[in-house]
PDB file of C-alpha atoms in Angstrom:
ATOM      1  CA  MET W1025     119.233  62.642 -57.999  1.00  0.00           C
ATOM      2  CA  THR W1026     120.264  58.991 -58.032  1.00  0.00           C
ATOM      3  CA  GLN W1027     123.271  57.834 -56.040  1.00  0.00           C
ATOM      4  CA  ALA W1028     124.905  54.467 -56.564  1.00  0.00           C
ATOM      5  CA  GLU W1029     127.608  52.297 -55.033  1.00  0.00           C
ATOM      6  CA  ALA W1030     129.086  48.938 -55.911  1.00  0.00           C
ATOM      7  CA  LEU W1031     129.039  46.160 -53.346  1.00  0.00           C
ATOM      8  CA  THR W1032     129.345  42.406 -52.946  1.00  0.00           C
ATOM      9  CA  ILE W1033     127.418  40.170 -50.538  1.00  0.00           C
ATOM     10  CA  PRO W1034     130.010  38.003 -48.725  1.00  0.00           C
ATOM     11  CA  ALA W1035     129.872  34.308 -49.552  1.00  0.00           C
ATOM     12  CA  HIS W1036     128.880  33.199 -46.036  1.00  0.00           C
ATOM     13  CA  ILE W1037     125.689  35.323 -46.057  1.00  0.00           C
ATOM     14  CA  HIS W1038     123.517  32.851 -47.921  1.00  0.00           C
ATOM     15  CA  GLY W1039     120.374  30.808 -47.453  1.00  0.00           C
ATOM     16  CA  TYR W1040     120.243  28.512 -50.450  1.00  0.00           C
ATOM     17  CA  PRO W1041     123.723  27.704 -51.775  1.00  0.00           C
ATOM     18  CA  ARG W1042     125.373  30.671 -53.516  1.00  0.00           C
ATOM     19  CA  ILE W1043     122.196  32.820 -53.129  1.00  0.00           C
ATOM     20  CA  ALA W1044     122.351  35.860 -50.856  1.00  0.00           C
ATOM     21  CA  PHE W1045     120.183  35.677 -47.733  1.00  0.00           C
ATOM     22  CA  GLY W1046     116.927  37.499 -48.515  1.00  0.00           C
ATOM     23  CA  GLY W1047     116.494  39.310 -45.210  1.00  0.00           C
ATOM     24  CA  TYR W1048     120.067  40.606 -45.338  1.00  0.00           C
ATOM     25  CA  VAL W1049     119.594  41.984 -48.856  1.00  0.00           C
ATOM     26  CA  ALA W1050     116.258  43.527 -47.863  1.00  0.00           C
ATOM     27  CA  GLY W1051     117.806  45.217 -44.825  1.00  0.00           C
ATOM     28  CA  LEU W1052     120.561  46.751 -46.946  1.00  0.00           C
ATOM     29  CA  LEU W1053     117.955  48.382 -49.170  1.00  0.00           C
ATOM     30  CA  ALA W1054     115.725  49.388 -46.260  1.00  0.00           C
ATOM     31  CA  ALA W1055     118.634  51.279 -44.697  1.00  0.00           C
ATOM     32  CA  GLN W1056     119.037  53.244 -47.909  1.00  0.00           C
ATOM     33  CA  SER W1057     115.329  54.035 -48.139  1.00  0.00           C
ATOM     34  CA  GLY W1058     115.148  55.976 -44.898  1.00  0.00           C
ATOM     35  CA  ALA W1059     111.404  55.291 -44.548  1.00  0.00           C
ATOM     36  CA  ASP W1060     109.950  53.983 -41.290  1.00  0.00           C
ATOM     37  CA  THR W1061     108.365  51.020 -43.079  1.00  0.00           C
ATOM     38  CA  VAL W1062     109.774  49.573 -46.292  1.00  0.00           C
ATOM     39  CA  ARG W1063     108.632  46.913 -48.749  1.00  0.00           C
ATOM     40  CA  VAL W1064     111.343  45.023 -50.595  1.00  0.00           C
ATOM     41  CA  ASP W1065     110.446  43.021 -53.717  1.00  0.00           C
ATOM     42  CA  PHE W1066     112.791  40.389 -55.120  1.00  0.00           C
ATOM     43  CA  ARG W1067     112.755  40.205 -58.913  1.00  0.00           C
ATOM     44  CA  ARG W1068     115.703  37.854 -59.398  1.00  0.00           C
ATOM     45  CA  ALA W1069     118.053  35.933 -57.145  1.00  0.00           C
ATOM     46  CA  VAL W1070     121.062  37.841 -55.827  1.00  0.00           C
ATOM     47  CA  ALA W1071     124.267  35.831 -55.995  1.00  0.00           C
ATOM     48  CA  VAL W1072     126.864  36.025 -53.243  1.00  0.00           C
ATOM     49  CA  ASP W1073     130.445  36.988 -54.011  1.00  0.00           C
ATOM     50  CA  SER W1074     129.374  38.789 -57.203  1.00  0.00           C
ATOM     51  CA  PRO W1075     129.447  42.536 -57.916  1.00  0.00           C
ATOM     52  CA  ILE W1076     126.098  44.318 -57.741  1.00  0.00           C
ATOM     53  CA  LEU W1077     125.071  47.973 -57.783  1.00  0.00           C
ATOM     54  CA  LEU W1078     122.967  49.598 -55.063  1.00  0.00           C
ATOM     55  CA  SER W1079     121.170  52.746 -56.238  1.00  0.00           C
ATOM     56  CA  ARG W1080     118.998  55.124 -54.213  1.00  0.00           C
ATOM     57  CA  THR W1081     116.932  58.217 -54.924  1.00  0.00           C
ATOM     58  CA  GLY W1082     115.580  60.967 -52.726  1.00  0.00           C
ATOM     59  CA  ASP W1083     112.053  59.541 -52.619  1.00  0.00           C
ATOM     60  CA  GLY W1084     112.789  56.577 -50.343  1.00  0.00           C
ATOM     61  CA  ARG W1085     113.369  54.118 -53.161  1.00  0.00           C
ATOM     62  CA  ALA W1086     116.397  51.885 -53.672  1.00  0.00           C
ATOM     63  CA  THR W1087     117.342  49.132 -56.114  1.00  0.00           C
ATOM     64  CA  LEU W1088     119.925  46.443 -56.643  1.00  0.00           C
ATOM     65  CA  THR W1089     121.002  45.684 -60.184  1.00  0.00           C
ATOM     66  CA  GLY W1090     123.339  43.050 -61.556  1.00  0.00           C
ATOM     67  CA  ALA W1091     126.399  43.391 -63.740  1.00  0.00           C
ATOM     68  CA  ASP W1092     124.149  43.191 -66.804  1.00  0.00           C
ATOM     69  CA  ASP W1093     121.962  46.071 -65.462  1.00  0.00           C
ATOM     70  CA  ALA W1094     119.110  43.631 -64.772  1.00  0.00           C
ATOM     71  CA  LEU W1095     116.881  44.648 -61.856  1.00  0.00           C
ATOM     72  CA  LEU W1096     117.363  42.228 -58.961  1.00  0.00           C
ATOM     73  CA  VAL W1097     115.626  43.828 -55.978  1.00  0.00           C
ATOM     74  CA  GLU W1098     113.715  47.054 -55.355  1.00  0.00           C
ATOM     75  CA  ALA W1099     112.547  48.805 -52.180  1.00  0.00           C
ATOM     76  CA  ALA W1100     110.025  51.552 -51.527  1.00  0.00           C
ATOM     77  CA  PRO W1101     108.189  53.133 -48.561  1.00  0.00           C
ATOM     78  CA  ALA W1102     105.173  51.065 -47.551  1.00  0.00           C
ATOM     79  CA  THR W1103     102.510  50.484 -44.916  1.00  0.00           C
ATOM     80  CA  LEU W1104     102.500  47.433 -42.696  1.00  0.00           C
ATOM     81  CA  THR W1105      99.000  46.107 -42.026  1.00  0.00           C
ATOM     82  CA  VAL W1106      99.820  43.044 -39.932  1.00  0.00           C
ATOM     83  CA  HIS W1107      98.935  43.267 -36.225  1.00  0.00           C
ATOM     84  CA  PRO W1108     101.567  41.949 -33.809  1.00  0.00           C
ATOM     85  CA  ARG W1109     100.755  39.064 -31.531  1.00  0.00           C
ATOM     86  CA  PRO W1110     102.033  39.030 -27.937  1.00  0.00           C
ATOM     87  CA  ALA W1111     105.439  37.431 -27.647  1.00  0.00           C
ATOM     88  CA  PRO W1112     105.735  34.100 -25.857  1.00  0.00           C
ATOM     89  CA  SER W1113     107.662  34.008 -22.611  1.00  0.00           C
ATOM     90  CA  TRP W1114     111.437  33.793 -22.623  1.00  0.00           C
ATOM     91  CA  SER W1115     111.297  30.340 -21.058  1.00  0.00           C
ATOM     92  CA  ALA W1116     108.870  29.092 -23.712  1.00  0.00           C
ATOM     93  CA  ALA W1117     111.084  30.532 -26.451  1.00  0.00           C
ATOM     94  CA  LYS W1118     114.139  28.806 -24.933  1.00  0.00           C
ATOM     95  CA  SER W1119     112.245  25.519 -24.865  1.00  0.00           C
ATOM     96  CA  ALA W1120     111.477  25.966 -28.563  1.00  0.00           C
ATOM     97  CA  VAL W1121     115.197  26.348 -29.277  1.00  0.00           C
ATOM     98  CA  ASP W1122     115.912  23.147 -27.331  1.00  0.00           C
ATOM     99  CA  LEU W1123     113.299  21.389 -29.483  1.00  0.00           C
ATOM    100  CA  ALA W1124     114.849  22.770 -32.666  1.00  0.00           C
ATOM    101  CA  LEU W1125     118.347  21.627 -31.726  1.00  0.00           C
ATOM    102  CA  ALA W1126     117.152  18.165 -30.700  1.00  0.00           C
ATOM    103  CA  GLY W1127     115.877  17.402 -34.203  1.00  0.00           C
ATOM    104  CA  GLU W1128     117.791  16.452 -37.333  1.00  0.00           C
ATOM    105  CA  ARG W1129     119.020  19.472 -39.313  1.00  0.00           C
ATOM    106  CA  THR W1130     119.496  18.915 -43.034  1.00  0.00           C
ATOM    107  CA  VAL W1131     120.780  22.478 -43.650  1.00  0.00           C
ATOM    108  CA  THR W1132     123.618  23.560 -41.387  1.00  0.00           C
ATOM    109  CA  ASP W1133     125.190  26.594 -43.120  1.00  0.00           C
ATOM    110  CA  CYS W1134     122.190  28.924 -43.634  1.00  0.00           C
ATOM    111  CA  TYR W1135     123.038  32.454 -42.458  1.00  0.00           C
ATOM    112  CA  GLY W1136     119.832  32.532 -40.426  1.00  0.00           C
ATOM    113  CA  CYS W1137     119.487  29.092 -38.836  1.00  0.00           C
ATOM    114  CA  GLY W1138     122.696  27.246 -39.689  1.00  0.00           C
ATOM    115  CA  LEU W1139     124.080  25.415 -36.681  1.00  0.00           C
ATOM    116  CA  ALA W1140     127.534  25.152 -38.272  1.00  0.00           C
ATOM    117  CA  CYS W1141     127.931  28.926 -38.675  1.00  0.00           C
ATOM    118  CA  ALA W1142     130.617  30.402 -36.449  1.00  0.00           C
ATOM    119  CA  PRO W1143     129.464  33.104 -33.993  1.00  0.00           C
ATOM    120  CA  GLY W1144     129.239  36.394 -35.870  1.00  0.00           C
ATOM    121  CA  ARG W1145     129.135  34.593 -39.235  1.00  0.00           C
ATOM    122  CA  GLY W1146     125.457  33.664 -38.895  1.00  0.00           C
ATOM    123  CA  LEU W1147     122.505  34.577 -36.715  1.00  0.00           C
ATOM    124  CA  LEU W1148     122.345  31.201 -34.925  1.00  0.00           C
ATOM    125  CA  LEU W1149     118.593  31.723 -34.650  1.00  0.00           C
ATOM    126  CA  PHE W1150     116.795  28.392 -34.176  1.00  0.00           C
ATOM    127  CA  PRO W1151     112.975  28.650 -34.199  1.00  0.00           C
ATOM    128  CA  SER W1152     110.719  25.697 -33.517  1.00  0.00           C
ATOM    129  CA  ILE W1153     107.090  24.971 -32.666  1.00  0.00           C
ATOM    130  CA  LEU W1154     105.557  26.276 -29.475  1.00  0.00           C
ATOM    131  CA  PRO W1155     103.656  23.173 -28.294  1.00  0.00           C
ATOM    132  CA  GLY W1156      99.897  23.502 -28.616  1.00  0.00           C
ATOM    133  CA  THR W1157     100.103  26.473 -30.995  1.00  0.00           C
ATOM    134  CA  GLU W1158     100.684  27.280 -34.647  1.00  0.00           C
ATOM    135  CA  THR W1159     103.567  29.582 -33.761  1.00  0.00           C
ATOM    136  CA  MET W1160     107.285  29.214 -34.353  1.00  0.00           C
ATOM    137  CA  ALA W1161     109.451  30.792 -31.664  1.00  0.00           C
ATOM    138  CA  ALA W1162     113.054  31.154 -30.589  1.00  0.00           C
ATOM    139  CA  ALA W1163     115.083  32.739 -27.834  1.00  0.00           C
ATOM    140  CA  TRP W1164     117.983  34.662 -29.361  1.00  0.00           C
ATOM    141  CA  THR W1165     121.031  36.465 -27.987  1.00  0.00           C
ATOM    142  CA  PRO W1166     122.876  38.070 -30.937  1.00  0.00           C
ATOM    143  CA  ASP W1167     126.643  37.654 -31.018  1.00  0.00           C
ATOM    144  CA  ALA W1168     128.892  40.729 -30.834  1.00  0.00           C
ATOM    145  CA  GLY W1169     130.282  39.860 -34.263  1.00  0.00           C
ATOM    146  CA  LEU W1170     126.918  40.786 -35.800  1.00  0.00           C
ATOM    147  CA  ALA W1171     126.945  44.327 -34.376  1.00  0.00           C
ATOM    148  CA  ASN W1172     128.578  47.624 -35.264  1.00  0.00           C
ATOM    149  CA  ASP W1173     131.127  49.374 -33.057  1.00  0.00           C
ATOM    150  CA  SER W1174     128.407  50.656 -30.719  1.00  0.00           C
ATOM    151  CA  GLY W1175     127.002  47.168 -30.187  1.00  0.00           C
ATOM    152  CA  GLU W1176     123.836  47.775 -32.224  1.00  0.00           C
ATOM    153  CA  LEU W1177     122.748  45.374 -34.954  1.00  0.00           C
ATOM    154  CA  PRO W1178     122.603  47.092 -38.380  1.00  0.00           C
ATOM    155  CA  PRO W1179     119.353  46.931 -40.370  1.00  0.00           C
ATOM    156  CA  GLU W1180     120.555  44.091 -42.591  1.00  0.00           C
ATOM    157  CA  VAL W1181     121.008  41.867 -39.531  1.00  0.00           C
ATOM    158  CA  VAL W1182     117.689  42.855 -37.938  1.00  0.00           C
ATOM    159  CA  TRP W1183     115.868  42.201 -41.228  1.00  0.00           C
ATOM    160  CA  SER W1184     117.672  38.856 -41.494  1.00  0.00           C
ATOM    161  CA  ALA W1185     116.116  37.897 -38.162  1.00  0.00           C
ATOM    162  CA  LEU W1186     112.706  38.723 -39.666  1.00  0.00           C
ATOM    163  CA  ASP W1187     113.155  36.346 -42.603  1.00  0.00           C
ATOM    164  CA  CYS W1188     114.060  32.745 -41.710  1.00  0.00           C
ATOM    165  CA  PRO W1189     111.474  32.223 -38.888  1.00  0.00           C
ATOM    166  CA  GLY W1190     108.628  33.056 -41.283  1.00  0.00           C
ATOM    167  CA  GLY W1191     109.852  30.500 -43.756  1.00  0.00           C
ATOM    168  CA  ARG W1192     110.027  27.889 -41.012  1.00  0.00           C
ATOM    169  CA  ALA W1193     106.430  28.704 -40.025  1.00  0.00           C
ATOM    170  CA  ALA W1194     105.251  28.264 -43.616  1.00  0.00           C
ATOM    171  CA  PHE W1195     107.099  24.969 -44.059  1.00  0.00           C
ATOM    172  CA  VAL W1196     105.634  23.549 -40.862  1.00  0.00           C
ATOM    173  CA  PHE W1197     102.133  25.014 -40.583  1.00  0.00           C
ATOM    174  CA  SER W1198     101.032  25.562 -44.192  1.00  0.00           C
ATOM    175  CA  HIS W1199     103.109  22.752 -45.716  1.00  0.00           C
ATOM    176  CA  MET W1200     105.081  24.990 -48.060  1.00  0.00           C
ATOM    177  CA  ALA W1201     107.066  22.989 -50.612  1.00  0.00           C
ATOM    178  CA  SER W1202     110.844  22.809 -50.536  1.00  0.00           C
ATOM    179  CA  GLY W1203     112.644  25.333 -52.685  1.00  0.00           C
ATOM    180  CA  ALA W1204     110.292  28.180 -51.744  1.00  0.00           C
ATOM    181  CA  PHE W1205     111.803  31.656 -51.574  1.00  0.00           C
ATOM    182  CA  THR W1206     111.099  35.111 -50.159  1.00  0.00           C
ATOM    183  CA  ALA W1207     109.391  37.150 -52.883  1.00  0.00           C
ATOM    184  CA  ALA W1208     108.584  40.248 -50.821  1.00  0.00           C
ATOM    185  CA  LEU W1209     109.401  41.426 -47.310  1.00  0.00           C
ATOM    186  CA  THR W1210     107.787  44.437 -45.623  1.00  0.00           C
ATOM    187  CA  ALA W1211     109.091  45.468 -42.223  1.00  0.00           C
ATOM    188  CA  THR W1212     109.517  48.194 -39.658  1.00  0.00           C
ATOM    189  CA  GLN W1213     111.984  48.512 -36.782  1.00  0.00           C
ATOM    190  CA  LEU W1214     110.636  50.223 -33.674  1.00  0.00           C
ATOM    191  CA  ARG W1215     113.644  50.145 -31.355  1.00  0.00           C
ATOM    192  CA  PRO W1216     117.352  49.292 -31.499  1.00  0.00           C
ATOM    193  CA  VAL W1217     118.519  45.707 -31.196  1.00  0.00           C
ATOM    194  CA  TYR W1218     121.819  45.095 -29.409  1.00  0.00           C
ATOM    195  CA  ALA W1219     124.341  42.267 -29.318  1.00  0.00           C
ATOM    196  CA  GLY W1220     124.513  40.431 -26.032  1.00  0.00           C
ATOM    197  CA  GLU W1221     120.906  41.179 -25.060  1.00  0.00           C
ATOM    198  CA  ASP W1222     118.085  38.632 -25.041  1.00  0.00           C
ATOM    199  CA  TYR W1223     115.308  38.672 -27.648  1.00  0.00           C
ATOM    200  CA  ILE W1224     112.323  36.561 -28.610  1.00  0.00           C
ATOM    201  CA  SER W1225     111.422  35.800 -32.222  1.00  0.00           C
ATOM    202  CA  HIS W1226     108.024  34.410 -33.106  1.00  0.00           C
ATOM    203  CA  ALA W1227     106.320  33.766 -36.446  1.00  0.00           C
ATOM    204  CA  TRP W1228     102.850  32.775 -37.609  1.00  0.00           C
ATOM    205  CA  ILE W1229     100.846  32.196 -40.785  1.00  0.00           C
ATOM    206  CA  LEU W1230      98.680  34.952 -42.240  1.00  0.00           C
ATOM    207  CA  ALA W1231      97.357  33.364 -45.451  1.00  0.00           C
ATOM    208  CA  ARG W1232      97.900  30.766 -48.139  1.00  0.00           C
ATOM    209  CA  GLU W1233      96.782  30.959 -51.769  1.00  0.00           C
ATOM    210  CA  GLY W1234      98.084  28.246 -54.055  1.00  0.00           C
ATOM    211  CA  ARG W1235     101.866  28.528 -54.166  1.00  0.00           C
ATOM    212  CA  LYS W1236     101.827  31.781 -52.172  1.00  0.00           C
ATOM    213  CA  HIS W1237     102.315  31.815 -48.397  1.00  0.00           C
ATOM    214  CA  THR W1238     102.070  35.007 -46.323  1.00  0.00           C
ATOM    215  CA  VAL W1239     103.691  35.013 -42.900  1.00  0.00           C
ATOM    216  CA  ALA W1240     104.399  37.430 -40.058  1.00  0.00           C
ATOM    217  CA  VAL W1241     107.471  37.614 -37.840  1.00  0.00           C
ATOM    218  CA  ALA W1242     107.971  39.693 -34.695  1.00  0.00           C
ATOM    219  CA  LEU W1243     111.151  40.356 -32.759  1.00  0.00           C
ATOM    220  CA  SER W1244     110.724  41.422 -29.124  1.00  0.00           C
ATOM    221  CA  THR W1245     112.788  41.972 -26.009  1.00  0.00           C
ATOM    222  CA  ALA W1246     112.837  39.233 -23.397  1.00  0.00           C
ATOM    223  CA  ALA W1247     110.212  41.298 -21.541  1.00  0.00           C
ATOM    224  CA  GLY W1248     107.927  41.236 -24.604  1.00  0.00           C
ATOM    225  CA  ASP W1249     108.443  44.773 -25.920  1.00  0.00           C
ATOM    226  CA  LEU W1250     108.173  44.799 -29.726  1.00  0.00           C
ATOM    227  CA  CYS W1251     111.413  45.702 -31.546  1.00  0.00           C
ATOM    228  CA  ALA W1252     110.572  44.875 -35.173  1.00  0.00           C
ATOM    229  CA  LEU W1253     107.700  43.445 -37.176  1.00  0.00           C
ATOM    230  CA  SER W1254     107.440  42.047 -40.689  1.00  0.00           C
ATOM    231  CA  GLU W1255     105.120  40.520 -43.239  1.00  0.00           C
ATOM    232  CA  ALA W1256     106.592  38.334 -45.947  1.00  0.00           C
ATOM    233  CA  LEU W1257     105.367  36.642 -49.090  1.00  0.00           C
ATOM    234  CA  TRP W1258     106.977  33.287 -49.817  1.00  0.00           C
ATOM    235  CA  ILE W1259     106.382  31.521 -53.135  1.00  0.00           C
ATOM    236  CA  GLU W1260     106.833  27.863 -53.939  1.00  0.00           C
ATOM    237  CA  PRO W1261     108.636  26.958 -57.163  1.00  0.00           C
ATOM    238  CA  ARG W1262     106.431  25.636 -59.946  1.00  0.00           C
ATOM    239  CA  THR W1263     108.492  22.445 -59.841  1.00  0.00           C
ATOM    240  CA  PRO W1264     109.650  21.590 -56.277  1.00  0.00           C
TER     241      PRO W1264
END
């Protein structure tokens, strides 16, 4: 039996202008799937501040459709094949954030890495290069405004933290062209993530084939215990 509900992604939860943040959308569907590991495929862009329909079935599948019934995003149970890499130290991750904030930022309102986002209105997650490596990393302490009443981050916020750092890794290390987008995101969450606690994000390149870039992102506690892991496919536009 299929169940459905109408929803709207708030306007501030965007990456590219007026386009809903991919990790957030993916996390919404993953929560409806109920599977331990979920793959989310993006078929069309999801606009913010526009009505969409979330549908789910009893087999771990979920979809988002637009007002015209066009399929936008679909999710299904999956298997994650990427192997996690050890997290960098908290001090190294903090140094990466300092490096990120010292540079010029051309995008300031992205839900993931926008410096101008108010606390609780964006992740304020700022990954940068770990010197001497091909790894992007960031120290991150989620704001209470991102959490539910118990202080835990909901899946859409955790999956958001698994999105932007992978894109940054692809832009820097495999020279991904501007305008690239998340085409698929597969992830699993192994333990709860709480506001006010310290976490380490790190991302690395898995493969590149033409316009396609495959990346991995891990989210760990400050002590290095793995909380969540993802593999994402980013695709460059045919015309940058």
